[in-house]
JSON list of C-alpha atoms in Angstrom, two decimals:
[
{"chain": "A", "resi": 1450, "resn": "MET", "atom": "CA", "xyz": [7.70, 3.04, -17.40]},
{"chain": "A", "resi": 1451, "resn": "PRO", "atom": "CA", "xyz": [5.27, 0.60, -16.16]},
{"chain": "A", "resi": 1452, "resn": "HIS", "atom": "CA", "xyz": [3.31, -0.81, -18.83]},
{"chain": "A", "resi": 1453, "resn": "LYS", "atom": "CA", "xyz": [-0.30, -1.10, -19.01]},
{"chain": "A", "resi": 1454, "resn": "VAL", "atom": "CA", "xyz": [-2.11, -4.66, -18.38]},
{"chain": "A", "resi": 1455, "resn": "LEU", "atom": "CA", "xyz": [-4.00, -5.77, -21.51]},
{"chain": "A", "resi": 1456, "resn": "SER", "atom": "CA", "xyz": [-5.46, -8.88, -20.35]},
{"chain": "A", "resi": 1457, "resn": "LEU", "atom": "CA", "xyz": [-5.53, -11.10, -17.06]},
{"chain": "A", "resi": 1458, "resn": "GLY", "atom": "CA", "xyz": [-7.49, -14.23, -16.99]},
{"chain": "A", "resi": 1459, "resn": "PHE", "atom": "CA", "xyz": [-8.48, -13.86, -13.28]},
{"chain": "A", "resi": 1460, "resn": "SER", "atom": "CA", "xyz": [-12.37, -14.50, -12.35]},
{"chain": "A", "resi": 1461, "resn": "SER", "atom": "CA", "xyz": [-14.24, -11.35, -10.81]},
{"chain": "A", "resi": 1462, "resn": "MET", "atom": "CA", "xyz": [-15.51, -11.62, -7.23]},
{"chain": "A", "resi": 1463, "resn": "LYS", "atom": "CA", "xyz": [-16.81, -9.36, -4.75]},
{"chain": "A", "resi": 1464, "resn": "LYS", "atom": "CA", "xyz": [-14.89, -7.51, -1.73]},
{"chain": "A", "resi": 1465, "resn": "SER", "atom": "CA", "xyz": [-15.83, -9.79, 0.96]},
{"chain": "A", "resi": 1466, "resn": "PHE", "atom": "CA", "xyz": [-14.73, -12.94, -0.72]},
{"chain": "A", "resi": 1467, "resn": "LEU", "atom": "CA", "xyz": [-11.90, -11.48, -1.64]},
{"chain": "A", "resi": 1468, "resn": "ARG", "atom": "CA", "xyz": [-10.82, -10.23, 1.45]},
{"chain": "A", "resi": 1469, "resn": "GLU", "atom": "CA", "xyz": [-10.92, -13.62, 3.19]},
{"chain": "A", "resi": 1470, "resn": "LYS", "atom": "CA", "xyz": [-9.49, -15.21, 0.06]},
{"chain": "A", "resi": 1471, "resn": "TYR", "atom": "CA", "xyz": [-6.19, -13.08, 0.23]},
{"chain": "A", "resi": 1472, "resn": "LYS", "atom": "CA", "xyz": [-6.11, -13.06, 4.07]},
{"chain": "A", "resi": 1473, "resn": "LEU", "atom": "CA", "xyz": [-5.93, -16.98, 3.68]},
{"chain": "A", "resi": 1474, "resn": "LYS", "atom": "CA", "xyz": [-3.42, -16.75, 0.82]},
{"chain": "A", "resi": 1475, "resn": "ARG", "atom": "CA", "xyz": [-1.20, -14.60, 3.03]},
{"chain": "A", "resi": 1476, "resn": "GLN", "atom": "CA", "xyz": [-1.22, -17.23, 6.27]},
{"chain": "A", "resi": 1477, "resn": "GLU", "atom": "CA", "xyz": [-0.42, -20.02, 3.65]},
{"chain": "A", "resi": 1478, "resn": "LEU", "atom": "CA", "xyz": [3.03, -18.34, 2.54]},
{"chain": "A", "resi": 1479, "resn": "LEU", "atom": "CA", "xyz": [5.94, -20.59, 3.21]},
{"chain": "A", "resi": 1480, "resn": "GLU", "atom": "CA", "xyz": [9.14, -19.44, 5.48]},
{"chain": "A", "resi": 1481, "resn": "GLY", "atom": "CA", "xyz": [11.14, -16.84, 3.46]},
{"chain": "A", "resi": 1482, "resn": "GLU", "atom": "CA", "xyz": [8.40, -16.32, 0.63]},
{"chain": "A", "resi": 1483, "resn": "LEU", "atom": "CA", "xyz": [7.20, -13.07, 2.38]},
{"chain": "A", "resi": 1484, "resn": "GLU", "atom": "CA", "xyz": [10.77, -11.92, 2.59]},
{"chain": "A", "resi": 1485, "resn": "THR", "atom": "CA", "xyz": [11.68, -12.66, -1.05]},
{"chain": "A", "resi": 1486, "resn": "CYS", "atom": "CA", "xyz": [8.39, -11.00, -2.48]},
{"chain": "A", "resi": 1487, "resn": "SER", "atom": "CA", "xyz": [8.84, -7.89, -0.11]},
{"chain": "A", "resi": 1488, "resn": "LEU", "atom": "CA", "xyz": [12.39, -7.49, -1.75]},
{"chain": "A", "resi": 1489, "resn": "LYS", "atom": "CA", "xyz": [11.39, -8.06, -5.06]},
{"chain": "A", "resi": 1490, "resn": "ILE", "atom": "CA", "xyz": [8.38, -5.53, -4.72]},
{"chain": "A", "resi": 1491, "resn": "ALA", "atom": "CA", "xyz": [11.01, -3.07, -3.52]},
{"chain": "A", "resi": 1492, "resn": "ASN", "atom": "CA", "xyz": [13.34, -3.49, -6.37]},
{"chain": "A", "resi": 1493, "resn": "ASN", "atom": "CA", "xyz": [10.37, -3.02, -8.68]},
{"chain": "A", "resi": 1494, "resn": "ALA", "atom": "CA", "xyz": [9.49, 0.21, -7.07]},
{"chain": "A", "resi": 1495, "resn": "ILE", "atom": "CA", "xyz": [12.94, 1.67, -7.11]},
{"chain": "A", "resi": 1496, "resn": "SER", "atom": "CA", "xyz": [13.63, 0.31, -10.87]},
{"chain": "A", "resi": 1497, "resn": "SER", "atom": "CA", "xyz": [10.29, 2.21, -12.19]},
{"chain": "A", "resi": 1498, "resn": "PHE", "atom": "CA", "xyz": [9.96, 5.55, -10.46]},
{"chain": "A", "resi": 1499, "resn": "ASN", "atom": "CA", "xyz": [12.11, 8.48, -9.66]},
{"chain": "A", "resi": 1500, "resn": "PHE", "atom": "CA", "xyz": [12.05, 9.13, -6.00]},
{"chain": "A", "resi": 1501, "resn": "ASN", "atom": "CA", "xyz": [14.65, 11.99, -5.75]},
{"chain": "A", "resi": 1502, "resn": "ASN", "atom": "CA", "xyz": [13.48, 14.82, -3.44]},
{"chain": "A", "resi": 1503, "resn": "LYS", "atom": "CA", "xyz": [10.19, 13.45, -3.16]},
{"chain": "A", "resi": 1504, "resn": "LEU", "atom": "CA", "xyz": [8.15, 13.03, 0.08]},
{"chain": "A", "resi": 1505, "resn": "ILE", "atom": "CA", "xyz": [6.80, 9.36, 0.20]},
{"chain": "A", "resi": 1506, "resn": "SER", "atom": "CA", "xyz": [4.26, 7.92, 2.31]},
{"chain": "A", "resi": 1507, "resn": "ILE", "atom": "CA", "xyz": [4.69, 4.51, 3.15]},
{"chain": "A", "resi": 1508, "resn": "PHE", "atom": "CA", "xyz": [3.10, 2.04, 5.78]},
{"chain": "A", "resi": 1509, "resn": "LEU", "atom": "CA", "xyz": [5.23, -0.19, 8.34]},
{"chain": "A", "resi": 1510, "resn": "PRO", "atom": "CA", "xyz": [4.23, -3.91, 8.01]},
{"chain": "A", "resi": 1511, "resn": "ILE", "atom": "CA", "xyz": [1.57, -5.49, 10.58]},
{"chain": "A", "resi": 1512, "resn": "LYS", "atom": "CA", "xyz": [3.48, -9.08, 11.19]},
{"chain": "A", "resi": 1513, "resn": "ARG", "atom": "CA", "xyz": [0.42, -10.75, 12.44]},
{"chain": "A", "resi": 1514, "resn": "PHE", "atom": "CA", "xyz": [-1.41, -10.07, 9.03]},
{"chain": "A", "resi": 1515, "resn": "LYS", "atom": "CA", "xyz": [1.81, -11.09, 7.22]},
{"chain": "A", "resi": 1516, "resn": "GLU", "atom": "CA", "xyz": [1.81, -7.36, 5.38]},
{"chain": "A", "resi": 1517, "resn": "ILE", "atom": "CA", "xyz": [4.52, -6.76, 2.71]},
{"chain": "A", "resi": 1518, "resn": "ASP", "atom": "CA", "xyz": [7.82, -6.26, 4.76]},
{"chain": "A", "resi": 1519, "resn": "THR", "atom": "CA", "xyz": [8.39, -2.45, 3.64]},
{"chain": "A", "resi": 1520, "resn": "TYR", "atom": "CA", "xyz": [11.45, -2.00, 5.43]},
{"chain": "A", "resi": 1521, "resn": "PRO", "atom": "CA", "xyz": [13.95, -2.99, 2.39]},
{"chain": "A", "resi": 1522, "resn": "LEU", "atom": "CA", "xyz": [11.66, -0.50, 0.50]},
{"chain": "A", "resi": 1523, "resn": "ILE", "atom": "CA", "xyz": [12.17, 2.35, 2.82]},
{"chain": "A", "resi": 1524, "resn": "SER", "atom": "CA", "xyz": [16.08, 1.75, 3.08]},
{"chain": "A", "resi": 1525, "resn": "LYS", "atom": "CA", "xyz": [15.81, 2.01, -1.12]},
{"chain": "A", "resi": 1526, "resn": "LEU", "atom": "CA", "xyz": [13.74, 5.06, -1.17]},
{"chain": "A", "resi": 1527, "resn": "LYS", "atom": "CA", "xyz": [16.22, 6.87, 1.47]},
{"chain": "A", "resi": 1528, "resn": "ALA", "atom": "CA", "xyz": [18.89, 6.02, -0.42]},
{"chain": "A", "resi": 1529, "resn": "SER", "atom": "CA", "xyz": [17.48, 7.15, -4.01]},
{"chain": "A", "resi": 1530, "resn": "GLY", "atom": "CA", "xyz": [17.17, 10.71, -2.39]},
{"chain": "A", "resi": 1531, "resn": "ALA", "atom": "CA", "xyz": [13.60, 10.54, -0.94]},
{"chain": "A", "resi": 1532, "resn": "GLN", "atom": "CA", "xyz": [12.07, 11.69, 2.32]},
{"chain": "A", "resi": 1533, "resn": "VAL", "atom": "CA", "xyz": [9.77, 9.21, 3.99]},
{"chain": "A", "resi": 1534, "resn": "CYS", "atom": "CA", "xyz": [6.68, 9.52, 6.25]},
{"chain": "A", "resi": 1535, "resn": "THR", "atom": "CA", "xyz": [4.24, 6.93, 7.80]},
{"chain": "A", "resi": 1536, "resn": "PRO", "atom": "CA", "xyz": [1.14, 7.20, 8.88]},
{"chain": "A", "resi": 1537, "resn": "VAL", "atom": "CA", "xyz": [-0.44, 6.96, 12.38]},
{"chain": "A", "resi": 1538, "resn": "SER", "atom": "CA", "xyz": [-4.00, 5.69, 12.80]},
{"chain": "A", "resi": 1539, "resn": "ASP", "atom": "CA", "xyz": [-6.79, 7.93, 14.82]},
{"chain": "A", "resi": 1540, "resn": "PHE", "atom": "CA", "xyz": [-9.34, 5.04, 15.50]},
{"chain": "A", "resi": 1541, "resn": "ASN", "atom": "CA", "xyz": [-11.70, 7.76, 17.13]},
{"chain": "A", "resi": 1542, "resn": "ASN", "atom": "CA", "xyz": [-12.01, 9.67, 13.57]},
{"chain": "A", "resi": 1543, "resn": "LEU", "atom": "CA", "xyz": [-10.74, 6.59, 11.37]},
{"chain": "A", "resi": 1544, "resn": "ALA", "atom": "CA", "xyz": [-8.36, 9.12, 10.04]},
{"chain": "A", "resi": 1545, "resn": "LEU", "atom": "CA", "xyz": [-4.58, 8.90, 9.30]},
{"chain": "A", "resi": 1546, "resn": "LYS", "atom": "CA", "xyz": [-1.91, 11.64, 9.89]},
{"chain": "A", "resi": 1547, "resn": "HIS", "atom": "CA", "xyz": [1.70, 10.98, 8.75]},
{"chain": "A", "resi": 1548, "resn": "ILE", "atom": "CA", "xyz": [4.66, 11.46, 10.41]},
{"chain": "A", "resi": 1549, "resn": "ILE", "atom": "CA", "xyz": [8.52, 12.03, 9.36]},
{"chain": "A", "resi": 1550, "resn": "PHE", "atom": "CA", "xyz": [10.37, 8.67, 9.40]},
{"chain": "A", "resi": 1551, "resn": "ASP", "atom": "CA", "xyz": [14.05, 8.74, 10.07]},
{"chain": "A", "resi": 1552, "resn": "ASN", "atom": "CA", "xyz": [16.96, 7.39, 12.13]},
{"chain": "A", "resi": 1553, "resn": "ASN", "atom": "CA", "xyz": [15.25, 8.99, 15.08]},
{"chain": "A", "resi": 1554, "resn": "SER", "atom": "CA", "xyz": [11.77, 7.46, 15.08]},
{"chain": "A", "resi": 1555, "resn": "ASP", "atom": "CA", "xyz": [10.84, 5.54, 18.06]},
{"chain": "A", "resi": 1556, "resn": "VAL", "atom": "CA", "xyz": [8.50, 2.91, 16.50]},
{"chain": "A", "resi": 1557, "resn": "GLN", "atom": "CA", "xyz": [6.13, 1.33, 18.83]},
{"chain": "A", "resi": 1558, "resn": "ILE", "atom": "CA", "xyz": [3.21, -1.30, 18.53]},
{"chain": "A", "resi": 1559, "resn": "ASN", "atom": "CA", "xyz": [-0.35, 0.04, 19.22]},
{"chain": "A", "resi": 1560, "resn": "LYS", "atom": "CA", "xyz": [-3.17, -1.93, 20.91]},
{"chain": "A", "resi": 1561, "resn": "TRP", "atom": "CA", "xyz": [-4.29, -2.62, 17.49]},
{"chain": "A", "resi": 1562, "resn": "GLY", "atom": "CA", "xyz": [-1.09, -4.38, 16.51]},
{"chain": "A", "resi": 1563, "resn": "ILE", "atom": "CA", "xyz": [0.09, -1.62, 14.14]},
{"chain": "A", "resi": 1564, "resn": "PRO", "atom": "CA", "xyz": [3.51, -0.43, 14.21]},
{"chain": "A", "resi": 1565, "resn": "GLU", "atom": "CA", "xyz": [3.70, 3.36, 14.33]},
{"chain": "A", "resi": 1566, "resn": "PRO", "atom": "CA", "xyz": [6.32, 6.12, 15.10]},
{"chain": "A", "resi": 1567, "resn": "GLN", "atom": "CA", "xyz": [5.68, 7.62, 18.43]},
{"chain": "A", "resi": 1568, "resn": "ASN", "atom": "CA", "xyz": [7.63, 11.00, 17.63]},
{"chain": "A", "resi": 1569, "resn": "GLY", "atom": "CA", "xyz": [8.38, 13.27, 14.53]},
{"chain": "A", "resi": 1570, "resn": "ARG", "atom": "CA", "xyz": [7.22, 16.02, 12.30]},
{"chain": "A", "resi": 1571, "resn": "GLU", "atom": "CA", "xyz": [3.74, 15.86, 11.16]},
{"chain": "A", "resi": 1572, "resn": "VAL", "atom": "CA", "xyz": [3.33, 16.52, 7.33]},
{"chain": "A", "resi": 1573, "resn": "LEU", "atom": "CA", "xyz": [0.16, 17.68, 5.59]},
{"chain": "A", "resi": 1574, "resn": "PRO", "atom": "CA", "xyz": [-1.49, 15.53, 2.71]},
{"chain": "A", "resi": 1575, "resn": "GLU", "atom": "CA", "xyz": [-0.94, 18.17, 0.04]},
{"chain": "A", "resi": 1576, "resn": "SER", "atom": "CA", "xyz": [3.36, 17.73, 0.45]},
{"chain": "A", "resi": 1577, "resn": "ILE", "atom": "CA", "xyz": [3.02, 14.16, -0.03]},
{"chain": "A", "resi": 1578, "resn": "ASP", "atom": "CA", "xyz": [4.25, 13.08, -3.68]},
{"chain": "A", "resi": 1579, "resn": "PHE", "atom": "CA", "xyz": [3.65, 9.09, -3.66]},
{"chain": "A", "resi": 1580, "resn": "VAL", "atom": "CA", "xyz": [1.82, 7.27, -1.32]},
{"chain": "A", "resi": 1581, "resn": "PHE", "atom": "CA", "xyz": [2.42, 3.41, -1.19]},
{"chain": "A", "resi": 1582, "resn": "VAL", "atom": "CA", "xyz": [-0.74, 1.60, -0.11]},
{"chain": "A", "resi": 1583, "resn": "PRO", "atom": "CA", "xyz": [-1.59, -1.51, 1.57]},
{"chain": "A", "resi": 1584, "resn": "LEU", "atom": "CA", "xyz": [-4.15, -3.85, 0.19]},
{"chain": "A", "resi": 1585, "resn": "LEU", "atom": "CA", "xyz": [-5.49, -7.26, 0.30]},
{"chain": "A", "resi": 1586, "resn": "ALA", "atom": "CA", "xyz": [-6.64, -7.55, -3.05]},
{"chain": "A", "resi": 1587, "resn": "VAL", "atom": "CA", "xyz": [-6.69, -5.22, -6.08]},
{"chain": "A", "resi": 1588, "resn": "ASP", "atom": "CA", "xyz": [-8.04, -5.32, -9.95]},
{"chain": "A", "resi": 1589, "resn": "VAL", "atom": "CA", "xyz": [-6.97, -4.09, -13.20]},
{"chain": "A", "resi": 1590, "resn": "PHE", "atom": "CA", "xyz": [-8.93, -0.83, -12.76]},
{"chain": "A", "resi": 1591, "resn": "GLY", "atom": "CA", "xyz": [-7.11, 0.03, -9.64]},
{"chain": "A", "resi": 1592, "resn": "ASN", "atom": "CA", "xyz": [-9.71, -0.91, -7.24]},
{"chain": "A", "resi": 1593, "resn": "ARG", "atom": "CA", "xyz": [-8.64, -2.12, -3.97]},
{"chain": "A", "resi": 1594, "resn": "VAL", "atom": "CA", "xyz": [-9.57, -4.15, -1.21]},
{"chain": "A", "resi": 1595, "resn": "GLY", "atom": "CA", "xyz": [-8.45, -3.02, 2.09]},
{"chain": "A", "resi": 1596, "resn": "TYR", "atom": "CA", "xyz": [-9.30, -4.27, 5.81]},
{"chain": "A", "resi": 1597, "resn": "GLY", "atom": "CA", "xyz": [-12.72, -2.53, 5.45]},
{"chain": "A", "resi": 1598, "resn": "LYS", "atom": "CA", "xyz": [-12.13, 0.54, 7.93]},
{"chain": "A", "resi": 1599, "resn": "GLY", "atom": "CA", "xyz": [-11.89, 3.03, 5.20]},
{"chain": "A", "resi": 1600, "resn": "PHE", "atom": "CA", "xyz": [-8.74, 4.86, 6.56]},
{"chain": "A", "resi": 1601, "resn": "TYR", "atom": "CA", "xyz": [-7.08, 4.93, 3.47]},
{"chain": "A", "resi": 1602, "resn": "ASP", "atom": "CA", "xyz": [-10.11, 6.05, 1.30]},
{"chain": "A", "resi": 1603, "resn": "ARG", "atom": "CA", "xyz": [-10.47, 8.96, 3.63]},
{"chain": "A", "resi": 1604, "resn": "PHE", "atom": "CA", "xyz": [-6.81, 9.75, 3.31]},
{"chain": "A", "resi": 1605, "resn": "LEU", "atom": "CA", "xyz": [-6.41, 9.38, -0.44]},
{"chain": "A", "resi": 1606, "resn": "SER", "atom": "CA", "xyz": [-9.58, 11.66, -0.96]},
{"chain": "A", "resi": 1607, "resn": "ILE", "atom": "CA", "xyz": [-8.03, 14.50, 0.48]},
{"chain": "A", "resi": 1608, "resn": "CYS", "atom": "CA", "xyz": [-4.58, 14.21, -1.33]},
{"chain": "A", "resi": 1609, "resn": "PRO", "atom": "CA", "xyz": [-3.87, 16.69, -4.14]},
{"chain": "A", "resi": 1610, "resn": "ARG", "atom": "CA", "xyz": [-4.22, 15.41, -7.77]},
{"chain": "A", "resi": 1611, "resn": "LYS", "atom": "CA", "xyz": [-0.62, 15.32, -8.13]},
{"chain": "A", "resi": 1612, "resn": "THR", "atom": "CA", "xyz": [-0.15, 12.62, -5.61]},
{"chain": "A", "resi": 1613, "resn": "VAL", "atom": "CA", "xyz": [0.75, 9.28, -7.09]},
{"chain": "A", "resi": 1614, "resn": "PHE", "atom": "CA", "xyz": [-1.06, 6.32, -5.46]},
{"chain": "A", "resi": 1615, "resn": "ILE", "atom": "CA", "xyz": [0.62, 2.76, -5.38]},
{"chain": "A", "resi": 1616, "resn": "GLY", "atom": "CA", "xyz": [-0.82, -0.29, -4.34]},
{"chain": "A", "resi": 1617, "resn": "LEU", "atom": "CA", "xyz": [1.61, -2.99, -2.93]},
{"chain": "A", "resi": 1618, "resn": "HIS", "atom": "CA", "xyz": [0.29, -6.45, -3.58]},
{"chain": "A", "resi": 1619, "resn": "LEU", "atom": "CA", "xyz": [1.68, -10.01, -3.01]},
{"chain": "A", "resi": 1620, "resn": "PHE", "atom": "CA", "xyz": [-0.56, -11.95, -5.52]},
{"chain": "A", "resi": 1621, "resn": "ASP", "atom": "CA", "xyz": [-2.08, -11.68, -8.61]},
{"chain": "A", "resi": 1622, "resn": "ILE", "atom": "CA", "xyz": [-4.47, -8.91, -9.81]},
{"chain": "A", "resi": 1623, "resn": "GLU", "atom": "CA", "xyz": [-8.02, -9.65, -10.32]},
{"chain": "A", "resi": 1624, "resn": "LYS", "atom": "CA", "xyz": [-9.73, -8.78, -13.57]},
{"chain": "A", "resi": 1625, "resn": "ILE", "atom": "CA", "xyz": [-12.59, -6.91, -11.96]},
{"chain": "A", "resi": 1626, "resn": "ILE", "atom": "CA", "xyz": [-13.89, -6.41, -8.29]},
{"chain": "A", "resi": 1627, "resn": "GLU", "atom": "CA", "xyz": [-17.76, -6.56, -8.74]},
{"chain": "A", "resi": 1628, "resn": "ASP", "atom": "CA", "xyz": [-18.88, -4.32, -5.88]},
{"chain": "A", "resi": 1629, "resn": "ALA", "atom": "CA", "xyz": [-16.59, -1.45, -6.35]},
{"chain": "A", "resi": 1630, "resn": "ASN", "atom": "CA", "xyz": [-18.09, 1.71, -5.75]},
{"chain": "A", "resi": 1631, "resn": "SER", "atom": "CA", "xyz": [-17.67, 5.51, -6.65]},
{"chain": "A", "resi": 1632, "resn": "THR", "atom": "CA", "xyz": [-16.22, 6.48, -3.17]},
{"chain": "A", "resi": 1633, "resn": "ASP", "atom": "CA", "xyz": [-13.48, 3.89, -3.65]},
{"chain": "A", "resi": 1634, "resn": "ILE", "atom": "CA", "xyz": [-9.98, 5.63, -4.41]},
{"chain": "A", "resi": 1635, "resn": "LYS", "atom": "CA", "xyz": [-8.34, 3.94, -7.50]},
{"chain": "A", "resi": 1636, "resn": "MET", "atom": "CA", "xyz": [-4.75, 3.35, -7.36]},
{"chain": "A", "resi": 1637, "resn": "HIS", "atom": "CA", "xyz": [-2.81, 4.49, -10.29]},
{"chain": "A", "resi": 1638, "resn": "TYR", "atom": "CA", "xyz": [-0.18, 1.85, -10.36]},
{"chain": "A", "resi": 1639, "resn": "ILE", "atom": "CA", "xyz": [0.07, -1.60, -8.73]},
{"chain": "A", "resi": 1640, "resn": "ILE", "atom": "CA", "xyz": [3.42, -3.24, -7.91]},
{"chain": "A", "resi": 1641, "resn": "THR", "atom": "CA", "xyz": [3.65, -7.01, -7.17]},
{"chain": "A", "resi": 1642, "resn": "PRO", "atom": "CA", "xyz": [6.69, -9.48, -6.76]},
{"chain": "A", "resi": 1643, "resn": "ASP", "atom": "CA", "xyz": [6.88, -9.84, -10.80]},
{"chain": "A", "resi": 1644, "resn": "LYS", "atom": "CA", "xyz": [5.78, -6.70, -12.30]},
{"chain": "A", "resi": 1645, "resn": "VAL", "atom": "CA", "xyz": [4.64, -3.07, -12.25]},
{"chain": "A", "resi": 1646, "resn": "PHE", "atom": "CA", "xyz": [1.11, -2.55, -13.71]},
{"chain": "A", "resi": 1647, "resn": "LYS", "atom": "CA", "xyz": [-0.42, 0.88, -14.71]},
{"chain": "A", "resi": 1648, "resn": "SER", "atom": "CA", "xyz": [-4.18, 0.39, -14.04]},
{"chain": "A", "resi": 1649, "resn": "GLU", "atom": "CA", "xyz": [-6.81, 0.39, -16.72]},
{"chain": "A", "resi": 1650, "resn": "SER", "atom": "CA", "xyz": [-8.44, 3.61, -15.41]},
{"chain": "A", "resi": 1651, "resn": "GLU", "atom": "CA", "xyz": [-5.36, 5.53, -16.35]}
]
């Protein structure tokens, strides 16, 4: 099972600073680094959890933001016996709905640059077993920094207690996010290219 982080020597910072810091770090990735890191994250996920017969929520990568390429992980999840769904953003309500993602899914880029399936069966939050969550930064307590719209905090807040939240991160984990608050939804686990962490809050 994933092990618990005992001590990480990174400095504590606020969300606004961390958001810009990690956006820049993504853009500085060399050619091939993102692909290599994404595959390592996929392998770490598959080797650490049992996804057989589970319903998994996983995002599709926004290329201009150099997000983790989740397609290798999606392939491995399906091969492990999982069913996969992907989020679709409603910018009017700042909410997410989830659509089953399979070989018949027609993926298109919306006007905000987000790849989303255009067809498929919608699934309810209570049926989802695992959620892979995009993030820009995260601390050892599972507090995350996203893009600031609150889509995932709203969605995760209505998931049942059984649902496992896993943050996917390309870089190091911060010791603490100084301005995390009670409305932030914590990650249970964080997966990086090097390790799988169980958050300190668990």
